PDB file of N, CA and C in Angstrom:
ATOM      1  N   UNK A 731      -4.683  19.022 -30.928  1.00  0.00           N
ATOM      2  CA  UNK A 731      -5.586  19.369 -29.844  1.00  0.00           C
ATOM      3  C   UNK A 731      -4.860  19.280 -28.501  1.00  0.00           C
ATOM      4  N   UNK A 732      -4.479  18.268 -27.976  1.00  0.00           N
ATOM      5  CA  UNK A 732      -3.303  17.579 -26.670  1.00  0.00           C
ATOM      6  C   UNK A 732      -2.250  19.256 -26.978  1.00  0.00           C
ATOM      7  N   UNK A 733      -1.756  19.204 -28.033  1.00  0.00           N
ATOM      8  CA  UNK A 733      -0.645  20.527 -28.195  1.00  0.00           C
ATOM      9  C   UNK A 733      -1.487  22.017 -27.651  1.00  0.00           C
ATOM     10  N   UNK A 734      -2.464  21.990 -27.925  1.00  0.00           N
ATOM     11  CA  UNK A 734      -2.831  23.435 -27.808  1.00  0.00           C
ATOM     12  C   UNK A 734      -3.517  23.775 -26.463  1.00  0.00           C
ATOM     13  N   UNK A 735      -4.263  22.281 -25.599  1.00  0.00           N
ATOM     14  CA  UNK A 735      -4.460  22.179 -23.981  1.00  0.00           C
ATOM     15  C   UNK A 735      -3.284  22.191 -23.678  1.00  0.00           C
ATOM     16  N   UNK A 736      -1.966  21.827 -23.783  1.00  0.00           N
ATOM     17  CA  UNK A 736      -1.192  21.815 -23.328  1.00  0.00           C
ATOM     18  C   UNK A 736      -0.285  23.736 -22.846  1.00  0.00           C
ATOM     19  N   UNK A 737       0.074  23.793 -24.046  1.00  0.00           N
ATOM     20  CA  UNK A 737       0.525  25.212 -24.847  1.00  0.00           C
ATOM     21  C   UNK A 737      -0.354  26.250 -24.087  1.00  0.00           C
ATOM     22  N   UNK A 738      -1.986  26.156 -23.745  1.00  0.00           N
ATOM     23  CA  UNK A 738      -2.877  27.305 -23.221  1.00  0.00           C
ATOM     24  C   UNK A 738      -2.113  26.530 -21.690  1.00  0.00           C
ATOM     25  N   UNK A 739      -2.104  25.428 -21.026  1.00  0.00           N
ATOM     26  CA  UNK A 739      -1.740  25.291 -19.743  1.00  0.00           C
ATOM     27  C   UNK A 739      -1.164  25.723 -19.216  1.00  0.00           C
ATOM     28  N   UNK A 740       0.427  26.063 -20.055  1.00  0.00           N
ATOM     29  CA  UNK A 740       1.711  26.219 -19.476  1.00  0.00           C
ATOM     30  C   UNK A 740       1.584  27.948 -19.725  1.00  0.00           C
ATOM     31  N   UNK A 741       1.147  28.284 -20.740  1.00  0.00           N
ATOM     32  CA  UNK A 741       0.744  29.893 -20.267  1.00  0.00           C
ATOM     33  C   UNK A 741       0.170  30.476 -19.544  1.00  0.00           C
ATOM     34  N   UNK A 742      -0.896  29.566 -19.596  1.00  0.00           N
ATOM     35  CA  UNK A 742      -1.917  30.277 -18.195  1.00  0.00           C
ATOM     36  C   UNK A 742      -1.133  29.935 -16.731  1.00  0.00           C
ATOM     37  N   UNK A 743      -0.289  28.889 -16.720  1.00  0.00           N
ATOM     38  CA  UNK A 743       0.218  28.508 -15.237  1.00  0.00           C
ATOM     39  C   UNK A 743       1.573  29.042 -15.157  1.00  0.00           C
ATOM     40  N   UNK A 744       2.295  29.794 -15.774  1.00  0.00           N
ATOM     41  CA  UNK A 744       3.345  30.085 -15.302  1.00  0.00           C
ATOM     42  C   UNK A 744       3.545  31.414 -14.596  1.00  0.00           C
ATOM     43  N   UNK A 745       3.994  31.677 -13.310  1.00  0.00           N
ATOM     44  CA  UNK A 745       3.934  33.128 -12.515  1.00  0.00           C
ATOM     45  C   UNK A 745       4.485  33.977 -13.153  1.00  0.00           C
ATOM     46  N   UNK A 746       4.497  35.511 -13.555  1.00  0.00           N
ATOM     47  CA  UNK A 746       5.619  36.647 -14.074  1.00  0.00           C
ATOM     48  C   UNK A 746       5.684  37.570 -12.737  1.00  0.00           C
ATOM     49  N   UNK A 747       6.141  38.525 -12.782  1.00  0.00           N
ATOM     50  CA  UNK A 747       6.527  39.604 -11.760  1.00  0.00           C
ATOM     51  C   UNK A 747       5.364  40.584 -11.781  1.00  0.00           C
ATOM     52  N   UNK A 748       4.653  40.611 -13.060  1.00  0.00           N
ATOM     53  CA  UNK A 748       3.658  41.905 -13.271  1.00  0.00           C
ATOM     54  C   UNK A 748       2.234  41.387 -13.443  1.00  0.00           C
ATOM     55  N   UNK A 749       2.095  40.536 -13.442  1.00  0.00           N
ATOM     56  CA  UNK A 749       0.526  39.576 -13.470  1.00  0.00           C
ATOM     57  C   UNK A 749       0.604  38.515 -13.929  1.00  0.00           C
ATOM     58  N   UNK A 750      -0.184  37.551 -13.159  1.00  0.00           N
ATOM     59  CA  UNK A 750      -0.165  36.547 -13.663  1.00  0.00           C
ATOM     60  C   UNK A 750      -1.997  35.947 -14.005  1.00  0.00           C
ATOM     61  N   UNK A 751      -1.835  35.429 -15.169  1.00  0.00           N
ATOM     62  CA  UNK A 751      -3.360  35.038 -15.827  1.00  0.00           C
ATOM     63  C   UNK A 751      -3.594  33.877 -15.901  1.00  0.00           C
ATOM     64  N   UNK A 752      -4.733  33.452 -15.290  1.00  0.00           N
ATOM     65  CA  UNK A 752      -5.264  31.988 -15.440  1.00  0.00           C
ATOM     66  C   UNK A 752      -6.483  31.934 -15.438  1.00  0.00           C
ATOM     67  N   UNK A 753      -6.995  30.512 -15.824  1.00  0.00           N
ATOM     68  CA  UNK A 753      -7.945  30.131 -16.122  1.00  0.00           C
ATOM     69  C   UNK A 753      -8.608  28.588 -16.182  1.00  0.00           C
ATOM     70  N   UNK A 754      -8.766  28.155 -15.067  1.00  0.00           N
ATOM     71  CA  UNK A 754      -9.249  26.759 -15.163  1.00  0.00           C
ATOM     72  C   UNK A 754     -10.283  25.885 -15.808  1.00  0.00           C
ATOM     73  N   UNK A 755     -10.980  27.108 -16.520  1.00  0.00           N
ATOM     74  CA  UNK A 755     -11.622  26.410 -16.953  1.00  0.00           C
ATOM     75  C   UNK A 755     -13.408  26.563 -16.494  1.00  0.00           C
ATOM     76  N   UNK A 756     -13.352  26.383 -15.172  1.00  0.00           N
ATOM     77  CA  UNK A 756     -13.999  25.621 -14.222  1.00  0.00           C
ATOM     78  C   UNK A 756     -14.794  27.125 -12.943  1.00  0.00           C
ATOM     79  N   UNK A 757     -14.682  28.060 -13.754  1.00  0.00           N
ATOM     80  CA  UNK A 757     -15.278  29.604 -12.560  1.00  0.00           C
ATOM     81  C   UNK A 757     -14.013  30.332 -11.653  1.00  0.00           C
ATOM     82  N   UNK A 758     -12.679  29.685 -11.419  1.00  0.00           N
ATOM     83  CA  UNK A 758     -12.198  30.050 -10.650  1.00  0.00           C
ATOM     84  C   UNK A 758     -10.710  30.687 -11.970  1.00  0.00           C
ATOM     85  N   UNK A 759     -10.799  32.072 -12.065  1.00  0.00           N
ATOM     86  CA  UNK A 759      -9.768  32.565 -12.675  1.00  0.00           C
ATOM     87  C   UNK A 759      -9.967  34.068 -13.152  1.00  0.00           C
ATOM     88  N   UNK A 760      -8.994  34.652 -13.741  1.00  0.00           N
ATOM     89  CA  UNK A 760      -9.020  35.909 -13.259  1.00  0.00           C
ATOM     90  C   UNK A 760      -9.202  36.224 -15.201  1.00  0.00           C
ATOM     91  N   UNK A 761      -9.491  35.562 -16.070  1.00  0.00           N
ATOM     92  CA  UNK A 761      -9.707  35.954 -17.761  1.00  0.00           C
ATOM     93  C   UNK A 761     -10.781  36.287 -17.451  1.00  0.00           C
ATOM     94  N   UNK A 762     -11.540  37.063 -17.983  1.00  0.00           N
ATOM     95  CA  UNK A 762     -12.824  37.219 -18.127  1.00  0.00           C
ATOM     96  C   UNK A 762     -13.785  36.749 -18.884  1.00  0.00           C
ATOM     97  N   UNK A 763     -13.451  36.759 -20.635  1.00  0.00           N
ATOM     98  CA  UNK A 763     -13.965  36.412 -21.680  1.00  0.00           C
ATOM     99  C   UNK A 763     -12.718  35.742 -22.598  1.00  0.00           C
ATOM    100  N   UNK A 764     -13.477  34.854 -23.319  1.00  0.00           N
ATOM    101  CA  UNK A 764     -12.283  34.369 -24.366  1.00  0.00           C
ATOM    102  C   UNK A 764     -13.407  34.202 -25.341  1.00  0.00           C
ATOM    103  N   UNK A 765     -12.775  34.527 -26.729  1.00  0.00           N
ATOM    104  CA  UNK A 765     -12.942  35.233 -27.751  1.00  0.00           C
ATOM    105  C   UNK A 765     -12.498  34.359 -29.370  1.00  0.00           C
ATOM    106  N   UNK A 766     -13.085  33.751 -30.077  1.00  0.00           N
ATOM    107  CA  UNK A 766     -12.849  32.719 -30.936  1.00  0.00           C
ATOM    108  C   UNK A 766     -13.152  33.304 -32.129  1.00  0.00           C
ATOM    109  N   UNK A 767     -12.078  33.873 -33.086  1.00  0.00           N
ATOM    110  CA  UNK A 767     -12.100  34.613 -34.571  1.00  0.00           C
ATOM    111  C   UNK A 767     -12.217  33.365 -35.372  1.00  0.00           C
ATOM    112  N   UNK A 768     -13.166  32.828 -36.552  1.00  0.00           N
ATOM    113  CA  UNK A 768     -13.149  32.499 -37.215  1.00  0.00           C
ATOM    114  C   UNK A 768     -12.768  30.610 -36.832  1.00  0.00           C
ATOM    115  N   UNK A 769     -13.421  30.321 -35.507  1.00  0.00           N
ATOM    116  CA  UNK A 769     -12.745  29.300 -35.027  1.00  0.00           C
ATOM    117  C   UNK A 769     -14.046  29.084 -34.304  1.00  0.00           C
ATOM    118  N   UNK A 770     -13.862  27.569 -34.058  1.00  0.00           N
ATOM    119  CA  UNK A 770     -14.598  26.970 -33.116  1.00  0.00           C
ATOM    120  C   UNK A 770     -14.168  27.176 -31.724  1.00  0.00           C
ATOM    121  N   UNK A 771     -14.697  27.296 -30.752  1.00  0.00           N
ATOM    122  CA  UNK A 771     -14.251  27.550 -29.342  1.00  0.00           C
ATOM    123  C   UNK A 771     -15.296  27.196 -28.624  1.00  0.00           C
ATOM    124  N   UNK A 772     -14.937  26.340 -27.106  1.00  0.00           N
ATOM    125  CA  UNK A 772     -15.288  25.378 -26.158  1.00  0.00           C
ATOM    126  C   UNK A 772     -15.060  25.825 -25.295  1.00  0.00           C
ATOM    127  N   UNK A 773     -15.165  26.710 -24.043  1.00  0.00           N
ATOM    128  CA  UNK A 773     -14.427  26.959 -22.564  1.00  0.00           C
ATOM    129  C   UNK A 773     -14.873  26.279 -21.726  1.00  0.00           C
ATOM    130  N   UNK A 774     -15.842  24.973 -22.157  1.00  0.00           N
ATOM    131  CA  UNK A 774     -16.156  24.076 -21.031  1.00  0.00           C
ATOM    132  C   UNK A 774     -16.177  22.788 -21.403  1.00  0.00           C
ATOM    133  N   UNK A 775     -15.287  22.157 -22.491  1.00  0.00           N
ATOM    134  CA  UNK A 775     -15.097  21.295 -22.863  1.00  0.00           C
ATOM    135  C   UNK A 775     -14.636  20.170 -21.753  1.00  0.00           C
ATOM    136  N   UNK A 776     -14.541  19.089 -21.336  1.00  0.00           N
ATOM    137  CA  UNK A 776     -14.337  17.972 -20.396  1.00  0.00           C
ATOM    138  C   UNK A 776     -13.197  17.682 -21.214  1.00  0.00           C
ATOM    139  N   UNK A 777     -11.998  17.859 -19.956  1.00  0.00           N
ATOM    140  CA  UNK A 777     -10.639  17.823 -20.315  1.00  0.00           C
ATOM    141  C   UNK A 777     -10.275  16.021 -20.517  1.00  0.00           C
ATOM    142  N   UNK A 778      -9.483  15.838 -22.115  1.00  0.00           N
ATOM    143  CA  UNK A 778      -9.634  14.278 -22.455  1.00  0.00           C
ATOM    144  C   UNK A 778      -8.372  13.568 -21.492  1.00  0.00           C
ATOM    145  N   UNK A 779      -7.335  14.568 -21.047  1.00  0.00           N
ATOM    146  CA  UNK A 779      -6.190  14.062 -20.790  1.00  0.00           C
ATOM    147  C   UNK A 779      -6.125  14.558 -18.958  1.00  0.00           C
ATOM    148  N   UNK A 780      -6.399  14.140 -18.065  1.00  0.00           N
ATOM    149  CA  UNK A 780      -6.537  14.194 -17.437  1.00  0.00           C
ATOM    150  C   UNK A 780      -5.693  13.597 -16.005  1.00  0.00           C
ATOM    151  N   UNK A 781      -4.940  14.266 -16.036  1.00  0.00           N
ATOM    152  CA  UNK A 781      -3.458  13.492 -15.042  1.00  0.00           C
ATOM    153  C   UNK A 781      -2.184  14.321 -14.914  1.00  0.00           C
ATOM    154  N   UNK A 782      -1.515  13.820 -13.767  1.00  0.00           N
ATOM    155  CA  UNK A 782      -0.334  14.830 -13.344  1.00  0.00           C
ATOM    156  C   UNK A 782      -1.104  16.255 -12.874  1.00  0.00           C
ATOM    157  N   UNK A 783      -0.360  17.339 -13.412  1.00  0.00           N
ATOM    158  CA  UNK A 783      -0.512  18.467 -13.225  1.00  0.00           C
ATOM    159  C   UNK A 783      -1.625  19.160 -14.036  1.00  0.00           C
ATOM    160  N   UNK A 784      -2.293  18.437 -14.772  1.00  0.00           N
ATOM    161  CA  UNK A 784      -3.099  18.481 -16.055  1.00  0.00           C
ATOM    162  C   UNK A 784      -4.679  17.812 -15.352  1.00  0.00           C
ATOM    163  N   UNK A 785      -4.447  18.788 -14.062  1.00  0.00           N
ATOM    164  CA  UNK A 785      -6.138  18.351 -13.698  1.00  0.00           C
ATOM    165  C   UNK A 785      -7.538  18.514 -13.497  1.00  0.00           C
ATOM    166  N   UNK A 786      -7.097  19.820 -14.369  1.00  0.00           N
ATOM    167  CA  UNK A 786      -8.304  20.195 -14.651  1.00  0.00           C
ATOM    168  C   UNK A 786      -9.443  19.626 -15.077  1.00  0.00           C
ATOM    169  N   UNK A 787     -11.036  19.853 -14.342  1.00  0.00           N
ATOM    170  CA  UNK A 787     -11.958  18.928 -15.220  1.00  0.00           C
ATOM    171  C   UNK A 787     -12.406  19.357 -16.779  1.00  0.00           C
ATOM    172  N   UNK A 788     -12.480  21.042 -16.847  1.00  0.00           N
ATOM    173  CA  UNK A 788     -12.477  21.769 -17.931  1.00  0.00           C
ATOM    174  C   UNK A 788     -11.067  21.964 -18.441  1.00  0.00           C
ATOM    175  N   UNK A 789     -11.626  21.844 -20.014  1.00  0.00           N
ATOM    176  CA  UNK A 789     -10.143  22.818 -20.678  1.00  0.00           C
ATOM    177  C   UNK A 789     -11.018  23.305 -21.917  1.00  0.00           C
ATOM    178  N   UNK A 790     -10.134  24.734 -22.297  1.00  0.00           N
ATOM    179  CA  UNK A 790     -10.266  25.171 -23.644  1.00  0.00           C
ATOM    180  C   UNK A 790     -10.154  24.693 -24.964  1.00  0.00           C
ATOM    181  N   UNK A 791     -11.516  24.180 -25.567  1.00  0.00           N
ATOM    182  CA  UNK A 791     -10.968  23.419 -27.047  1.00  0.00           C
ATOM    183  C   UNK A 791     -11.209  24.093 -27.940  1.00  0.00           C
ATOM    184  N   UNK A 792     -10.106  24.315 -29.251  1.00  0.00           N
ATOM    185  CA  UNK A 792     -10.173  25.100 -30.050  1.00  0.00           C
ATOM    186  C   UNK A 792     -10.588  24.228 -31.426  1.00  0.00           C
ATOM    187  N   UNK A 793     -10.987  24.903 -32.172  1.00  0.00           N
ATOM    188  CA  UNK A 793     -11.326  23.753 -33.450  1.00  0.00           C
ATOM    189  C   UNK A 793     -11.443  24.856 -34.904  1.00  0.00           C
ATOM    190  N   UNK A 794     -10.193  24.781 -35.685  1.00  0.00           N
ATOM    191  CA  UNK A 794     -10.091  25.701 -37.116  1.00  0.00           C
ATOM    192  C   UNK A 794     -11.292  25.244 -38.044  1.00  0.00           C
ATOM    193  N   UNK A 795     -12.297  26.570 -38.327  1.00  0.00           N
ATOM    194  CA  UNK A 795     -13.378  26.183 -39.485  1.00  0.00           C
ATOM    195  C   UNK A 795     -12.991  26.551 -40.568  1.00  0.00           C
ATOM    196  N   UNK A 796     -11.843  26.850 -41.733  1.00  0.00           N
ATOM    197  CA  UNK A 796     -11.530  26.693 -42.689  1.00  0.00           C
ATOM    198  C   UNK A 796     -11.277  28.519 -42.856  1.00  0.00           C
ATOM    199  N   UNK A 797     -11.094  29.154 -42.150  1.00  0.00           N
ATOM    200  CA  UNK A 797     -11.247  30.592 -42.055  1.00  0.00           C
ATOM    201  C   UNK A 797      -9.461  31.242 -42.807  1.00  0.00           C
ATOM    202  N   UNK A 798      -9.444  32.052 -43.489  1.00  0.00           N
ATOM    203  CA  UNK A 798      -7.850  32.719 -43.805  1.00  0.00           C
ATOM    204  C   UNK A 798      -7.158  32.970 -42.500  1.00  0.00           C
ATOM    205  N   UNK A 799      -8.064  33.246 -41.720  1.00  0.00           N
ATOM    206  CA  UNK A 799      -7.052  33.938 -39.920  1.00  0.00           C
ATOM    207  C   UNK A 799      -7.839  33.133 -38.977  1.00  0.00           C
ATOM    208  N   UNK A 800      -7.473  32.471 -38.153  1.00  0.00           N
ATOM    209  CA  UNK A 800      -7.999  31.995 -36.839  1.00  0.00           C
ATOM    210  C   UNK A 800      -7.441  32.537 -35.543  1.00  0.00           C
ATOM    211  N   UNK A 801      -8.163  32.946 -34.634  1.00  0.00           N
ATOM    212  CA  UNK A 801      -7.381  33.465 -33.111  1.00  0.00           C
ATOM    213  C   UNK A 801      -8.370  32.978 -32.495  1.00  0.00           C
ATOM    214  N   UNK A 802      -7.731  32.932 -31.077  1.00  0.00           N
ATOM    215  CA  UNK A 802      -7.879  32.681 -30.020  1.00  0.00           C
ATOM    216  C   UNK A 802      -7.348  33.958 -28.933  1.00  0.00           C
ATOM    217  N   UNK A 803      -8.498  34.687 -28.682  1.00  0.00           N
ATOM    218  CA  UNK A 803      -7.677  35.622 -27.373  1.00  0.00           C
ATOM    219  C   UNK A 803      -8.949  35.664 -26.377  1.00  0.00           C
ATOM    220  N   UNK A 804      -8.309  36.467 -25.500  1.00  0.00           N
ATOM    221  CA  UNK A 804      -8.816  36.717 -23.993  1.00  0.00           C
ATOM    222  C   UNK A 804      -8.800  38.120 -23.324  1.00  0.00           C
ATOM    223  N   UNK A 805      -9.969  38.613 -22.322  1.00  0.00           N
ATOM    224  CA  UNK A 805     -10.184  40.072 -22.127  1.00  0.00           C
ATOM    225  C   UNK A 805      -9.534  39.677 -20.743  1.00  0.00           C
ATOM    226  N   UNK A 806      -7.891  40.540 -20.115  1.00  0.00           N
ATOM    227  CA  UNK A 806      -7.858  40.778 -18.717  1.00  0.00           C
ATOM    228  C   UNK A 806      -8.511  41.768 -18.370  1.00  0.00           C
ATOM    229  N   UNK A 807      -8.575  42.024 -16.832  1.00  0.00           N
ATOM    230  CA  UNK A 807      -8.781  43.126 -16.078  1.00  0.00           C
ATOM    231  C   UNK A 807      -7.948  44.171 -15.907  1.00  0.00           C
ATOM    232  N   UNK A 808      -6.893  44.141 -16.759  1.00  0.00           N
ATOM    233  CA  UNK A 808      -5.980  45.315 -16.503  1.00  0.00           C
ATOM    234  C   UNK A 808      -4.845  45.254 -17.693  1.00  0.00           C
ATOM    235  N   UNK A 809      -4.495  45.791 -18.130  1.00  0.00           N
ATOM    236  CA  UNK A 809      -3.496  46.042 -18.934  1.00  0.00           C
ATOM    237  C   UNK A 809      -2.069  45.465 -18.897  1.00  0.00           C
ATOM    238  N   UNK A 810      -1.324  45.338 -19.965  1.00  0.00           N
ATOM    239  CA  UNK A 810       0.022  44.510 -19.597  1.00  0.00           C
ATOM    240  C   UNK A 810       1.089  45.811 -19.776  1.00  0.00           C
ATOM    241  N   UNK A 811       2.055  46.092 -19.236  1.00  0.00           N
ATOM    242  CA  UNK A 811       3.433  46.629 -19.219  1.00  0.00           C
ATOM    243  C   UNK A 811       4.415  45.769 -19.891  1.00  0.00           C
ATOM    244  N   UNK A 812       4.686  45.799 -21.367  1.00  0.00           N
ATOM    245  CA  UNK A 812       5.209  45.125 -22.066  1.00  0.00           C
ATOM    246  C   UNK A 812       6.884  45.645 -21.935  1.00  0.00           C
ATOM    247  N   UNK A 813       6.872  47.189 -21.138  1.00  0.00           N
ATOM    248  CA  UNK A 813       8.118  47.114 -21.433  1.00  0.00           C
ATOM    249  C   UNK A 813       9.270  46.913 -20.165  1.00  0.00           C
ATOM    250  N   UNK A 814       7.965  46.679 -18.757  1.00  0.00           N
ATOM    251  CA  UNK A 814       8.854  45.859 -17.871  1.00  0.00           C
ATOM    252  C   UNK A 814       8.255  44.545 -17.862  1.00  0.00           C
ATOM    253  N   UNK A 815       8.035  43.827 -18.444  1.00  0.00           N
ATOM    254  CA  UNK A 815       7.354  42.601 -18.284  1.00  0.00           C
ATOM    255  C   UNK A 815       7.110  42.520 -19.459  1.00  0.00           C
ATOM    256  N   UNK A 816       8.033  41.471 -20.552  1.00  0.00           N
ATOM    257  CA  UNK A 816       8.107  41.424 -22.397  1.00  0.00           C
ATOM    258  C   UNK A 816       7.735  39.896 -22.401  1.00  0.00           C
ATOM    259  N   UNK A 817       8.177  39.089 -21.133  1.00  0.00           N
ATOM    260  CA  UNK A 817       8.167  37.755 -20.853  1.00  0.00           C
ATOM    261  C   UNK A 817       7.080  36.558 -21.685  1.00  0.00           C
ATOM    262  N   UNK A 818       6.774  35.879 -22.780  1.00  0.00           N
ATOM    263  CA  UNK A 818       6.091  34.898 -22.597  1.00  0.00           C
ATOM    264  C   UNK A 818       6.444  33.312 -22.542  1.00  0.00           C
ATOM    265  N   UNK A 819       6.429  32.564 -21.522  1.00  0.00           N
ATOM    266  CA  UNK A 819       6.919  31.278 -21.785  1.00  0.00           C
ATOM    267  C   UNK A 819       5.923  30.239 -22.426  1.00  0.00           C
ATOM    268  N   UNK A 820       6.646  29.195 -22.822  1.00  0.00           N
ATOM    269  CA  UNK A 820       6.277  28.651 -23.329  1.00  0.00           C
ATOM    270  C   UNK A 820       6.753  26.797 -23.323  1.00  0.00           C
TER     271      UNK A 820
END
């Protein structure tokens, strides 16, 4: 759980050249919808770890219900250019 608040943090917070996507959690961010296949999903869960750079009061909790495929995705407002901008960190 700690791995996957973490893992959604550092994606959602890192800048690229061609958009950058975030989501606090908390009303202020530019995802629109997030989208839970075969999974439990929380977008207003009360963040357990709470400190440093990690201060959000919301975070995204994900929770596997025994499903063959589980995802987790999200609707932007605009499309990605994968082939100037291939970038994901992690």
């Amino acid at each position: 759980m700690r791995n996957l608040v973490f893992f959604l943090f550092l994606l959602l917070s890192v800048p690229t050249k061609a958009q950058i996507l975030q989501d606090n959690f908390e009303g202020s961010g530019n995802i629109s919808t997030w989208v839970g296949d075969n999974c439990g999903l929380n977008t207003n869960f009360t963040n357990p770890h709470q400190v440093g750079i990690n201060n959000s009061a919301k975070v995204l909790r994900y929770s596997d219900t025994g499903g063959q495929f589980a995802n987790v995705r999200f609707t932007a407002a605009t499309n990605f250019n994968l082939v100037t901008s291939a970038l994901f960190f992690q």
